[in-house]
């Protein structure tokens, strides 16, 4: 084959980055205020059943079709937001109505974390220095 030198070998193939994470949500109209107003993420785009949120290097996509197609709707997944100071971020998010299920705590050395759920029960944490 003339082009065999050009094609990468299958054992050389690897996935190197994630650019999008989809979360199944029951109702976008219920989920969006949580993500935009309480967490402060910006809405990039919205189309029927989907909302695309700016989460830095990753686009967080809220998807009604995914929630309808998967059972159980949420599982063993945790989305982590890095923050400079967990206690400060915790206080700021509390003031916006975010309900934490685990208060700020030391998890290892100088690192702290706190956990909360979105309206559909997905697990989130903030992680960083105290």
mmCIF file of C-alpha atoms in Angstrom:
data_model
loop_
_atom_site.group_PDB
_atom_site.id
_atom_site.type_symbol
_atom_site.label_atom_id
_atom_site.label_comp_id
_atom_site.label_asym_id
_atom_site.label_seq_id
_atom_site.Cartn_x
_atom_site.Cartn_y
_atom_site.Cartn_z
ATOM 1 C CA UNK A 1 0.000 0.000 0.000
ATOM 2 C CA UNK A 2 1.462 3.328 -1.104
ATOM 3 C CA UNK A 3 0.073 5.275 1.896
ATOM 4 C CA UNK A 4 0.904 2.734 4.607
ATOM 5 C CA UNK A 5 3.772 4.957 5.800
ATOM 6 C CA UNK A 6 1.273 7.769 6.430
ATOM 7 C CA UNK A 7 -1.337 5.926 8.507
ATOM 8 C CA UNK A 8 -0.590 5.760 12.237
ATOM 9 C CA UNK A 9 -0.364 2.271 13.647
ATOM 10 C CA UNK A 10 -3.212 1.279 15.952
ATOM 11 C CA UNK A 11 -0.827 0.738 18.876
ATOM 12 C CA UNK A 12 0.322 4.378 18.495
ATOM 13 C CA UNK A 13 -3.204 5.747 18.904
ATOM 14 C CA UNK A 14 -4.110 7.391 22.206
ATOM 15 C CA UNK A 15 -6.710 9.793 23.536
ATOM 16 C CA UNK A 16 -4.998 12.912 24.858
ATOM 17 C CA UNK A 17 -7.628 15.333 26.083
ATOM 18 C CA UNK A 18 -11.237 15.853 27.084
ATOM 19 C CA UNK A 19 -12.999 18.915 25.745
ATOM 20 C CA UNK A 20 -16.600 18.199 26.675
ATOM 21 C CA UNK A 21 -18.451 16.546 29.564
ATOM 22 C CA UNK A 22 -22.168 15.824 29.194
ATOM 23 C CA UNK A 23 -24.452 15.575 32.205
ATOM 24 C CA UNK A 24 -27.971 14.255 31.865
ATOM 25 C CA UNK A 25 -30.547 16.636 33.342
ATOM 26 C CA UNK A 26 -34.316 16.241 33.566
ATOM 27 C CA UNK A 27 -35.168 19.864 32.773
ATOM 28 C CA UNK A 28 -32.820 22.491 31.363
ATOM 29 C CA UNK A 29 -35.039 25.274 32.713
ATOM 30 C CA UNK A 30 -34.484 23.940 36.241
ATOM 31 C CA UNK A 31 -30.772 23.175 35.791
ATOM 32 C CA UNK A 32 -29.614 26.373 34.070
ATOM 33 C CA UNK A 33 -30.293 28.768 36.964
ATOM 34 C CA UNK A 34 -28.199 26.517 39.208
ATOM 35 C CA UNK A 35 -25.240 26.383 36.829
ATOM 36 C CA UNK A 36 -25.393 30.007 35.633
ATOM 37 C CA UNK A 37 -26.724 31.971 38.609
ATOM 38 C CA UNK A 38 -25.409 29.914 41.521
ATOM 39 C CA UNK A 39 -22.157 28.506 40.115
ATOM 40 C CA UNK A 40 -21.440 31.427 37.782
ATOM 41 C CA UNK A 41 -20.811 29.464 34.567
ATOM 42 C CA UNK A 42 -21.506 31.270 31.290
ATOM 43 C CA UNK A 43 -23.965 29.898 28.767
ATOM 44 C CA UNK A 44 -22.169 29.506 25.413
ATOM 45 C CA UNK A 45 -25.046 28.107 23.392
ATOM 46 C CA UNK A 46 -28.432 26.495 23.787
ATOM 47 C CA UNK A 47 -30.383 24.290 21.421
ATOM 48 C CA UNK A 48 -33.340 21.984 21.848
ATOM 49 C CA UNK A 49 -32.533 19.757 24.831
ATOM 50 C CA UNK A 50 -28.931 20.960 25.249
ATOM 51 C CA UNK A 51 -27.102 23.815 26.982
ATOM 52 C CA UNK A 52 -23.364 24.413 26.492
ATOM 53 C CA UNK A 53 -21.585 26.044 29.441
ATOM 54 C CA UNK A 54 -18.109 27.557 29.562
ATOM 55 C CA UNK A 55 -16.115 25.650 32.200
ATOM 56 C CA UNK A 56 -12.612 26.725 31.207
ATOM 57 C CA UNK A 57 -10.801 24.200 29.024
ATOM 58 C CA UNK A 58 -13.872 21.958 29.114
ATOM 59 C CA UNK A 59 -17.365 22.639 27.852
ATOM 60 C CA UNK A 60 -19.971 21.334 30.275
ATOM 61 C CA UNK A 61 -23.023 20.209 28.328
ATOM 62 C CA UNK A 62 -26.375 19.734 30.036
ATOM 63 C CA UNK A 63 -28.408 17.210 28.086
ATOM 64 C CA UNK A 64 -32.056 16.249 28.455
ATOM 65 C CA UNK A 65 -31.738 13.426 25.851
ATOM 66 C CA UNK A 66 -28.860 11.874 27.812
ATOM 67 C CA UNK A 67 -30.958 11.833 30.994
ATOM 68 C CA UNK A 68 -33.780 10.096 29.124
ATOM 69 C CA UNK A 69 -31.479 7.491 27.560
ATOM 70 C CA UNK A 70 -29.434 6.433 30.599
ATOM 71 C CA UNK A 71 -30.526 4.538 33.701
ATOM 72 C CA UNK A 72 -29.600 5.284 36.375
ATOM 73 C CA UNK A 73 -29.478 8.952 35.488
ATOM 74 C CA UNK A 74 -26.434 9.678 37.598
ATOM 75 C CA UNK A 75 -23.771 7.357 38.836
ATOM 76 C CA UNK A 76 -20.340 7.195 40.329
ATOM 77 C CA UNK A 77 -18.988 10.437 38.904
ATOM 78 C CA UNK A 78 -17.719 13.582 40.580
ATOM 79 C CA UNK A 79 -16.946 16.851 38.815
ATOM 80 C CA UNK A 80 -14.246 18.894 40.561
ATOM 81 C CA UNK A 81 -13.895 22.678 40.371
ATOM 82 C CA UNK A 82 -10.421 23.870 41.389
ATOM 83 C CA UNK A 83 -10.471 26.964 43.626
ATOM 84 C CA UNK A 84 -7.773 28.999 45.369
ATOM 85 C CA UNK A 85 -9.363 28.752 48.815
ATOM 86 C CA UNK A 86 -12.085 26.238 49.621
ATOM 87 C CA UNK A 87 -13.498 28.077 52.649
ATOM 88 C CA UNK A 88 -13.868 31.329 50.678
ATOM 89 C CA UNK A 89 -15.442 29.567 47.689
ATOM 90 C CA UNK A 90 -17.738 27.665 50.053
ATOM 91 C CA UNK A 91 -18.948 30.908 51.645
ATOM 92 C CA UNK A 92 -19.486 32.564 48.240
ATOM 93 C CA UNK A 93 -21.459 29.591 46.903
ATOM 94 C CA UNK A 94 -23.513 29.338 50.111
ATOM 95 C CA UNK A 95 -24.489 32.998 49.661
ATOM 96 C CA UNK A 96 -25.803 32.074 46.195
ATOM 97 C CA UNK A 97 -27.945 29.268 47.607
ATOM 98 C CA UNK A 98 -25.759 26.247 46.864
ATOM 99 C CA UNK A 99 -26.485 23.522 49.430
ATOM 100 C CA UNK A 100 -23.431 21.551 50.467
ATOM 101 C CA UNK A 101 -23.731 17.911 51.470
ATOM 102 C CA UNK A 102 -20.198 17.839 52.907
ATOM 103 C CA UNK A 103 -18.731 20.934 54.523
ATOM 104 C CA UNK A 104 -15.119 22.053 53.875
ATOM 105 C CA UNK A 105 -12.652 19.511 55.234
ATOM 106 C CA UNK A 106 -8.990 18.646 54.957
ATOM 107 C CA UNK A 107 -8.515 15.767 52.522
ATOM 108 C CA UNK A 108 -4.711 15.538 52.300
ATOM 109 C CA UNK A 109 -1.862 17.780 53.390
ATOM 110 C CA UNK A 110 -2.739 21.376 52.456
ATOM 111 C CA UNK A 111 -5.694 20.345 50.309
ATOM 112 C CA UNK A 112 -9.319 20.860 51.266
ATOM 113 C CA UNK A 113 -12.610 19.928 49.615
ATOM 114 C CA UNK A 114 -16.364 20.421 50.006
ATOM 115 C CA UNK A 115 -19.174 18.667 48.128
ATOM 116 C CA UNK A 116 -22.571 19.675 46.748
ATOM 117 C CA UNK A 117 -25.217 18.298 44.397
ATOM 118 C CA UNK A 118 -26.891 19.883 41.404
ATOM 119 C CA UNK A 119 -30.704 19.765 41.033
ATOM 120 C CA UNK A 120 -30.420 16.380 39.263
ATOM 121 C CA UNK A 121 -28.240 14.784 41.953
ATOM 122 C CA UNK A 122 -24.833 14.996 40.217
ATOM 123 C CA UNK A 123 -21.934 15.195 42.680
ATOM 124 C CA UNK A 124 -19.624 18.219 42.538
ATOM 125 C CA UNK A 125 -16.756 19.380 44.697
ATOM 126 C CA UNK A 126 -14.587 22.405 45.156
ATOM 127 C CA UNK A 127 -10.952 21.551 45.787
ATOM 128 C CA UNK A 128 -7.909 23.607 46.736
ATOM 129 C CA UNK A 129 -6.147 25.196 49.685
ATOM 130 C CA UNK A 130 -8.014 25.869 52.903
#
